[in-house]
Tab-separated table of C-alpha atoms in Angstrom:
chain	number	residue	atom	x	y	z
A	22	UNK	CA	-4.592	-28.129	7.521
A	23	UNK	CA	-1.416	-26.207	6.098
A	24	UNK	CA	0.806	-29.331	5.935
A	25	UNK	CA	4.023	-27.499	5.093
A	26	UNK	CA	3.706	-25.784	8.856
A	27	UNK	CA	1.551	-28.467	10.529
A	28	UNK	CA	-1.236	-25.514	11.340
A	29	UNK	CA	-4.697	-24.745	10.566
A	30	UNK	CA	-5.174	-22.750	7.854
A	31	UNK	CA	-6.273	-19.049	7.988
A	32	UNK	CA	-9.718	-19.352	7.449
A	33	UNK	CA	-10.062	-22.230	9.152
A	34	UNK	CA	-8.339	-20.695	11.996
A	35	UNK	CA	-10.916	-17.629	11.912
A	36	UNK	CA	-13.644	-19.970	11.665
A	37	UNK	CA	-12.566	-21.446	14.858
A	38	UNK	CA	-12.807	-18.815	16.696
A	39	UNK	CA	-16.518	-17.790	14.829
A	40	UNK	CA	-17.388	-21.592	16.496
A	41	UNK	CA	-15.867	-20.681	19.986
A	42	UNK	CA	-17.976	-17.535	20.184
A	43	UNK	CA	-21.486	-19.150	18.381
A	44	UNK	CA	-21.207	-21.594	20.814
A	45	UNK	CA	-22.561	-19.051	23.561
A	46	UNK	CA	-25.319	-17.724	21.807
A	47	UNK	CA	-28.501	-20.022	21.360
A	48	UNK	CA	-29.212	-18.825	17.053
A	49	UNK	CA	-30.122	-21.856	15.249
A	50	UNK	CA	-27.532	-23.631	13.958
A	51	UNK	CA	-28.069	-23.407	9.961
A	52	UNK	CA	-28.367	-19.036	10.651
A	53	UNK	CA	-24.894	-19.471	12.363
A	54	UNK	CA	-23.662	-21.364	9.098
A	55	UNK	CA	-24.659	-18.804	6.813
A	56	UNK	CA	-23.196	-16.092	8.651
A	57	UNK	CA	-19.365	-18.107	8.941
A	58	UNK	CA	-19.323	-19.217	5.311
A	59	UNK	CA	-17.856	-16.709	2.191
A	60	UNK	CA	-21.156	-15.901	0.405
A	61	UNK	CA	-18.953	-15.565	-3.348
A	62	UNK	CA	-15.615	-16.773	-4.173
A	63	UNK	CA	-14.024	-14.964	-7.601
A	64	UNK	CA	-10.865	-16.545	-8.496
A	65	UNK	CA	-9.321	-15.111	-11.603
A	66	UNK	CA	-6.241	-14.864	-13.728
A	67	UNK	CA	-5.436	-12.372	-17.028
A	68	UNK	CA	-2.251	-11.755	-18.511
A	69	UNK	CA	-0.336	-8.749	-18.766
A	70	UNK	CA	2.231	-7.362	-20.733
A	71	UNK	CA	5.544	-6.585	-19.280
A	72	UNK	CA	9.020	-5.595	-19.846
A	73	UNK	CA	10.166	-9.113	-19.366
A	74	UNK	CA	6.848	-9.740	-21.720
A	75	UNK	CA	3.429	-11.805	-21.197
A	76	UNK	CA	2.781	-12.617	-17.441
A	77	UNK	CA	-0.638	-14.617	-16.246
A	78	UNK	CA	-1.414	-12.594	-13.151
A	79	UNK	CA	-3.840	-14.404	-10.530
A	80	UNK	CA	-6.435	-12.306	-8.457
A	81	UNK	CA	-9.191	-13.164	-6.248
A	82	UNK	CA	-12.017	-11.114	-4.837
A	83	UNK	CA	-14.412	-12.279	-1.731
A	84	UNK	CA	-17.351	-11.514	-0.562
A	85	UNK	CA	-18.154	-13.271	2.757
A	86	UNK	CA	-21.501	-11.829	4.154
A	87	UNK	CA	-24.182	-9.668	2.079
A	88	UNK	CA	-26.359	-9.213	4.707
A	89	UNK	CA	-25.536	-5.626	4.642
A	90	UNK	CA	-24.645	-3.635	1.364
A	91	UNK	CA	-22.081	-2.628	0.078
A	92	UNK	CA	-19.463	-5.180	0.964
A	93	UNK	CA	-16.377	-3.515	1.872
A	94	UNK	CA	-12.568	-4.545	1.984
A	95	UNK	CA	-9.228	-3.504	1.295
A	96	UNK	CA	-7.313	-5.008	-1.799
A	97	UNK	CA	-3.861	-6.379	-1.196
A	98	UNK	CA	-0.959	-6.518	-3.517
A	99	UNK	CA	1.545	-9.620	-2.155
A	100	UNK	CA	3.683	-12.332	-4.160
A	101	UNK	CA	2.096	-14.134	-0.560
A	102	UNK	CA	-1.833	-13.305	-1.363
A	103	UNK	CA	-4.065	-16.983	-1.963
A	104	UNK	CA	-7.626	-18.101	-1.494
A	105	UNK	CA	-7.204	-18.985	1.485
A	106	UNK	CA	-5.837	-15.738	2.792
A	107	UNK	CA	-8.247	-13.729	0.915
A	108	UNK	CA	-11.590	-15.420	2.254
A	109	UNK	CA	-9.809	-15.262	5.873
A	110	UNK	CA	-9.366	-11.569	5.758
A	111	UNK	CA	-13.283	-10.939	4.473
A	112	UNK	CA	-14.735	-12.841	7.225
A	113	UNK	CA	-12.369	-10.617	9.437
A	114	UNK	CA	-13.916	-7.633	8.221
A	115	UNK	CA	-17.321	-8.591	8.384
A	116	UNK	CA	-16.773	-9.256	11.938
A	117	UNK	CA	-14.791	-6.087	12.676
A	118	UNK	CA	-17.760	-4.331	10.932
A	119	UNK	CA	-20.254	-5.843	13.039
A	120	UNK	CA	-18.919	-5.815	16.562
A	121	UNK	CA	-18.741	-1.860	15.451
A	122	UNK	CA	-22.299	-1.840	14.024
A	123	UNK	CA	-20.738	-0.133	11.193
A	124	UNK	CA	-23.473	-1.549	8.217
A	125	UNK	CA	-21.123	-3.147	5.661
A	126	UNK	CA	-20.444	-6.306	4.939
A	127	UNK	CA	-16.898	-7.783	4.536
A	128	UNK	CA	-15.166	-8.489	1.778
A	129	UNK	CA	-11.167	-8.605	0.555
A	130	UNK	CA	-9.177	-8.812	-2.636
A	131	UNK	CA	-5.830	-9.796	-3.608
A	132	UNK	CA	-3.485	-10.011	-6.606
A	133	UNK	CA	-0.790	-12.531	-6.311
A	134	UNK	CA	2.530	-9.788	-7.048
A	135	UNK	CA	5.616	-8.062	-5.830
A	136	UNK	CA	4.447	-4.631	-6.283
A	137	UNK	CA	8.180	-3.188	-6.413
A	138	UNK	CA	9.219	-5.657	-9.021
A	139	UNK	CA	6.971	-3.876	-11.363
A	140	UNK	CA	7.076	-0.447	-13.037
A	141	UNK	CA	4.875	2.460	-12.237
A	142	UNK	CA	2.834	2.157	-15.747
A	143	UNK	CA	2.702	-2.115	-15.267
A	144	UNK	CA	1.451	-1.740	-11.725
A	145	UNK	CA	-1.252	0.599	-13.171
A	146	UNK	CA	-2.237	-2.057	-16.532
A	147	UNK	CA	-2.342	-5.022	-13.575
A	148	UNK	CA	-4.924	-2.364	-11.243
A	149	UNK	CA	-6.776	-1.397	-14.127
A	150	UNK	CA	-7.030	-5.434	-15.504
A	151	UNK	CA	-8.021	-6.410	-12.224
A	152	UNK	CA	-10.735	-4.150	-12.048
A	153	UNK	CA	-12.136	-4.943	-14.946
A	154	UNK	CA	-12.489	-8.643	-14.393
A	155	UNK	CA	-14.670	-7.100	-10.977
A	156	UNK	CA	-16.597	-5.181	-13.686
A	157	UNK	CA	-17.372	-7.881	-15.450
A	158	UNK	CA	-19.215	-9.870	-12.501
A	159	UNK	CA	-20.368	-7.046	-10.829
A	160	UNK	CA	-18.142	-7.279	-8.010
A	161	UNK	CA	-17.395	-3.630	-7.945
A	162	UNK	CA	-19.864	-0.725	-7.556
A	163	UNK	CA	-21.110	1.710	-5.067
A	164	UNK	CA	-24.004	-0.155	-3.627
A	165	UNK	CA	-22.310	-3.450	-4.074
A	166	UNK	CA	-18.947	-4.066	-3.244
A	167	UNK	CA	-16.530	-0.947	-2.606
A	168	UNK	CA	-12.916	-1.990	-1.892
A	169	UNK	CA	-9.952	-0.013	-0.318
A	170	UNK	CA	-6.377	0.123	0.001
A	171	UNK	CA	-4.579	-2.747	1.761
A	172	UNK	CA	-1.206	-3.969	1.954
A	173	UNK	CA	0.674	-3.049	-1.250
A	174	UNK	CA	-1.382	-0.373	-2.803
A	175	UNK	CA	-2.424	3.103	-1.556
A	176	UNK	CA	-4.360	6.319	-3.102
A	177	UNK	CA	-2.391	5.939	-6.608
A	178	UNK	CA	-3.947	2.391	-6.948
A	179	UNK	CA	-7.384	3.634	-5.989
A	180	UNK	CA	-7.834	6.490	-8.291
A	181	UNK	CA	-7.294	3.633	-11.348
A	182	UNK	CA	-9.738	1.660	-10.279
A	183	UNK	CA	-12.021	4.705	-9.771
A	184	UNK	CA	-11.079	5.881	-12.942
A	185	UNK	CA	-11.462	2.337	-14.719
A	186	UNK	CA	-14.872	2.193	-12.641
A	187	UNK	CA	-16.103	5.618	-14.489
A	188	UNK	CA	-14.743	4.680	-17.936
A	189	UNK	CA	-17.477	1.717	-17.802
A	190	UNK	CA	-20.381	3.379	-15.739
A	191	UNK	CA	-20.322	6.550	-18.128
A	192	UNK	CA	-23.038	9.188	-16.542
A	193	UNK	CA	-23.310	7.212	-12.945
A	194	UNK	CA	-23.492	9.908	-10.192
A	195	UNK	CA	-21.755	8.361	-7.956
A	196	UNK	CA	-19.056	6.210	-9.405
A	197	UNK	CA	-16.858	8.002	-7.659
A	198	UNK	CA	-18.063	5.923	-5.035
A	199	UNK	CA	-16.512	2.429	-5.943
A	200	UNK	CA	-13.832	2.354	-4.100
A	201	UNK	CA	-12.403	4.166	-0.880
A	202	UNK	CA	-8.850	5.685	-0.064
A	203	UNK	CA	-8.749	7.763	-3.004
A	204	UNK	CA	-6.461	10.721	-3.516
A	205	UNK	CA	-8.526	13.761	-1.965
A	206	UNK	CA	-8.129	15.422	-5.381
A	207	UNK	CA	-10.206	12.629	-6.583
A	208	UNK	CA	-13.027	13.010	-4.097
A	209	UNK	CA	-11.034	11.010	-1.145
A	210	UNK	CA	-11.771	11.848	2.512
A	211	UNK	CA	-8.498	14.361	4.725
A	212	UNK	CA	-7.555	11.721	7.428
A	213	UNK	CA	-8.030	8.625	5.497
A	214	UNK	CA	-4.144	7.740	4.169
A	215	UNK	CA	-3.040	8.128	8.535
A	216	UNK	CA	-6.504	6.602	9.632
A	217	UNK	CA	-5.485	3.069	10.703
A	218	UNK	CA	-2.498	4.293	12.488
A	219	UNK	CA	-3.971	6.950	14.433
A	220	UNK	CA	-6.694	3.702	15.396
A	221	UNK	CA	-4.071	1.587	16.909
A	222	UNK	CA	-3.402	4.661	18.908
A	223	UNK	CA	-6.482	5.604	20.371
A	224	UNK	CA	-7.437	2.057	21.131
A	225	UNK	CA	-3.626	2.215	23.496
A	226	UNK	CA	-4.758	5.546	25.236
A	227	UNK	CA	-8.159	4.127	25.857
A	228	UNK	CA	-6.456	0.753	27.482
A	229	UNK	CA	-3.720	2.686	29.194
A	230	UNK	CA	-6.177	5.095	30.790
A	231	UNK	CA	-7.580	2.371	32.961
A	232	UNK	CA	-5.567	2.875	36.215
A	233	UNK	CA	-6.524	-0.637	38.026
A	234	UNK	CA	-5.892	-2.637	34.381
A	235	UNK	CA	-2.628	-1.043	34.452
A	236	UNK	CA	-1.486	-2.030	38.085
A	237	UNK	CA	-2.703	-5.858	37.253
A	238	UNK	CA	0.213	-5.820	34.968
A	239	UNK	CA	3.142	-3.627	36.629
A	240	UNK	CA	2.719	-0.545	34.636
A	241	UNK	CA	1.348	3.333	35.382
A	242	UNK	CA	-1.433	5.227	34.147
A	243	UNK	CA	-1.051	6.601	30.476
A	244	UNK	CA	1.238	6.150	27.609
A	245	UNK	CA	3.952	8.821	28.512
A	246	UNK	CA	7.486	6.964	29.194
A	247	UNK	CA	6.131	3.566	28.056
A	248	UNK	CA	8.610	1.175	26.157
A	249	UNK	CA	7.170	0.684	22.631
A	250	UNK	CA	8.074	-1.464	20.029
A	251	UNK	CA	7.084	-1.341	16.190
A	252	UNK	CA	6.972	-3.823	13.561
A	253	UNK	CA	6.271	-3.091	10.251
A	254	UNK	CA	6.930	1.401	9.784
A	255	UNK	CA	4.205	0.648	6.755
A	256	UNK	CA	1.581	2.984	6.904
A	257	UNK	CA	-0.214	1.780	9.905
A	258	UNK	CA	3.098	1.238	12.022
A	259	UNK	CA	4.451	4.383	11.024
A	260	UNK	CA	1.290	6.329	12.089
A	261	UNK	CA	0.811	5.005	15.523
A	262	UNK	CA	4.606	4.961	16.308
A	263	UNK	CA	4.694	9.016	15.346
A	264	UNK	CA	0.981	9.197	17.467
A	265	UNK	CA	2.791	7.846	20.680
A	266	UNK	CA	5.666	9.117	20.525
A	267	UNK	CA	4.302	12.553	20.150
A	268	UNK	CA	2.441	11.687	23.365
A	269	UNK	CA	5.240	10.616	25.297
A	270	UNK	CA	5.896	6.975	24.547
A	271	UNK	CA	9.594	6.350	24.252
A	272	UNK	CA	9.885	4.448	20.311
A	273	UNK	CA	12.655	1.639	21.698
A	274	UNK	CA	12.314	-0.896	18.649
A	275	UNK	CA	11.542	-0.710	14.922
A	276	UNK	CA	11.579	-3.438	12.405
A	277	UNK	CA	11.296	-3.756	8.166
A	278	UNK	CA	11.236	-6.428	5.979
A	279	UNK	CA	15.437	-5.885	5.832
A	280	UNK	CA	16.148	-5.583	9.700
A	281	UNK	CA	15.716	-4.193	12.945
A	282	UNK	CA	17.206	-1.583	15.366
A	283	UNK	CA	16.916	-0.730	19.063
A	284	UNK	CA	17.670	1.871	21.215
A	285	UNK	CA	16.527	1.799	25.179
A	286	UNK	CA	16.563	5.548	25.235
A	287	UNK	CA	14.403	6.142	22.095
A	288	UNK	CA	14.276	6.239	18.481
A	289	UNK	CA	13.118	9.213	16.588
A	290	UNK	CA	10.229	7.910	14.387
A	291	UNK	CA	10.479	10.655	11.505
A	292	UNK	CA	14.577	10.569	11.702
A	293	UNK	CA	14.276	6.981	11.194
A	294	UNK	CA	11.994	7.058	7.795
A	295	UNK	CA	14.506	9.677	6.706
A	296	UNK	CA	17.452	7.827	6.987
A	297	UNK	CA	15.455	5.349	5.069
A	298	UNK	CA	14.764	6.829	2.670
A	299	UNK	CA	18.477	8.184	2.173
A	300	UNK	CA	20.115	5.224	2.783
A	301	UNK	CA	17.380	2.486	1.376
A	302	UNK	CA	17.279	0.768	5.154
A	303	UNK	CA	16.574	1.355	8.594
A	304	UNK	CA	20.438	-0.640	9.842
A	305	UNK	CA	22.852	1.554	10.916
A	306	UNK	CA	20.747	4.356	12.233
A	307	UNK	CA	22.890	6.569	14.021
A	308	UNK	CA	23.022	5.394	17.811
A	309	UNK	CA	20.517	2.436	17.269
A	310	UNK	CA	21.930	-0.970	17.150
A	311	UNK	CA	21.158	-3.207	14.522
A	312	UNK	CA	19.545	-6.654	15.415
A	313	UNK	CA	20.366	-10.238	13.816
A	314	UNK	CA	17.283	-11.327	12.829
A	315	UNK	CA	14.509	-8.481	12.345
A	316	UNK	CA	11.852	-11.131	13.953
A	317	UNK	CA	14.158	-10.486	17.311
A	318	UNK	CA	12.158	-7.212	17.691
A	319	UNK	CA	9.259	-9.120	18.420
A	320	UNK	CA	11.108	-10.322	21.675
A	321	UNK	CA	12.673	-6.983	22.587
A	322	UNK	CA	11.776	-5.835	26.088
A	323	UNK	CA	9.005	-3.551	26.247
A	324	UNK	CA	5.882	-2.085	27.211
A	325	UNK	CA	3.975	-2.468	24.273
A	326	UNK	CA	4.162	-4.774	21.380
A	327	UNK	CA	2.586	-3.077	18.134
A	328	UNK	CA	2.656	-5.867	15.301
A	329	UNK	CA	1.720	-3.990	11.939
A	330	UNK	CA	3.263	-6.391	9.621
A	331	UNK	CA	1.504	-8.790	7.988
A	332	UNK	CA	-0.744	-12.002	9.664
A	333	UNK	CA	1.211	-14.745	11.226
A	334	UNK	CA	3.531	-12.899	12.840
A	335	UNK	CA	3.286	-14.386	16.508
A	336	UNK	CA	2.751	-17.387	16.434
């Protein structure tokens, strides 16, 4: 239990619901162990130097199933990343993977930072460090483990580890291969860096195309003229805000890390990140108003909900 809150911890919480769902099927019981425990658990820490000078940096890495290879996961950059958090995550994606029958197993890594309290060449000695401690154990490599971008890192971060990757595989083929979301100058895929975005999308035109499932609850066929609300304009949020509203969903809420605004009769998505990015916050958008508390977007009227922050949002 997380005694601070008085709730069950992430992993335990996913493994909850892995013992709700096993419960219905009649595998043996030690074949439904295997599959809900973390297979390997790398904990780590290595200093760094820095303009404030030596920092111990902690990092984990998780493999939770290798029942298919590689193992695949994104790697997240948060002061907020743990064990506990880290395991959760790569039993998620093993999960995701298999209801999907896409043949990877899951996996997730984290280093325990602020990403914008470091500089451009310290982010890329902490990506670079990290990787090599995966090096080291083999928890990196084409047909082991292949990670991906996640909260806090992007393309930039990929192509060091890539690179890093190379440096120690000298002559491998396909080191490229290490690690997904890579710049498309560095052998990335067109479509990746809006991919999870334009997923939250599709999966809301599929479930607003059902006519009867959209009666049950009061609303038409379709997404055109539907409320939506957005938190988190991240790269996922961002995405499938622009994707609806470019097929007629009216953007009525958006919410960052330093506030909230609202506007019943819509919020242009682009406008918004451009003001942003002018004014270094989404408050005091022209002809939005600004919220109190940026976690009062999450109980703004609307149609749809779309949650792209981090876990533990609703509660």
């Amino acid at each position: 239990m997380d005694t601070a809150h008085g709730h069950p911890k992430f992993f335990d919480n996913v493994s909850r619901y892995f013992d709700r769902a096993a419960a219905l099927t009649d595998h043996p019981k030690g074949l439904l162990e295997q599959i809900k425990v973390c297979n390997s658990v790398y904990s780590f820490q290595f200093p760094i130097r820095t303009s404030r000078g030596m920092e111990v940096i902690s990092g984990w890495r998780v493999q939770h199933s290798h029942h298919k290879l590689p193992v695949k996961g994104g790697i997240r950059f948060s002061e907020d990343a743990n064990e506990d958090e880290v395991k959760a995550l790569a039993a998620l994606m093993t999960y995701k993977c298999a209801v999907m029958d896409v043949p990877f197993g899951g996996a997730k890594g984290g280093v325990q930072i602020d990403p914008k309290k470091y500089t451009v060449e310290e982010l890329e000695r902490i990506t670079r460090r990290y990787t090599t401690e995966l090096i080291k154990k083999n928890f990196i490599g084409p047909g082991i483990d292949v990670p991906a971008p996640d909260y806090g890192t992007g393309a930039r971060e990929m192509s060091w580890i890539a690179d890093t990757y190379g440096t120690f595989h000298p002559g491998q083929i396909d080191a490229l291969a290490c690690v997904t979301g890579k710049p498309v100058s560095q052998g990335g895929v067109r479509g990746r860096f809006e991919a999870t975005g334009r997923g939250v999308f599709y999966g809301l035109l599929e479930a607003c195309s059902h006519e009867d499932d959209m009666k049950k609850i009061g609303l038409s066929k379709g997404l055109a003229g539907k409320s939506v609300v957005v938190q988190g304009l991240g790269n996922v949020g961002y995405h499938a805000a622009l994707y609806c509203q470019q097929h007629g969903a009216v953007i009525t809420g958006l919410a960052e890390y330093e506030g909230a605004i609202f506007n019943e009769k819509g919020l242009d998505v682009d406008a918004v990140v451009k003001h942003r990015k002018e004014a270094g916050s989404i408050l005091n958008f022209p002809g939005a108003v600004n919220l109190a508390d940026r976690a009062d977007a999450l109980e703004l009227e609307c149609d749809i909900l779309i949650p792209a922050a981090l876990e533990n949002q609703i509660t």
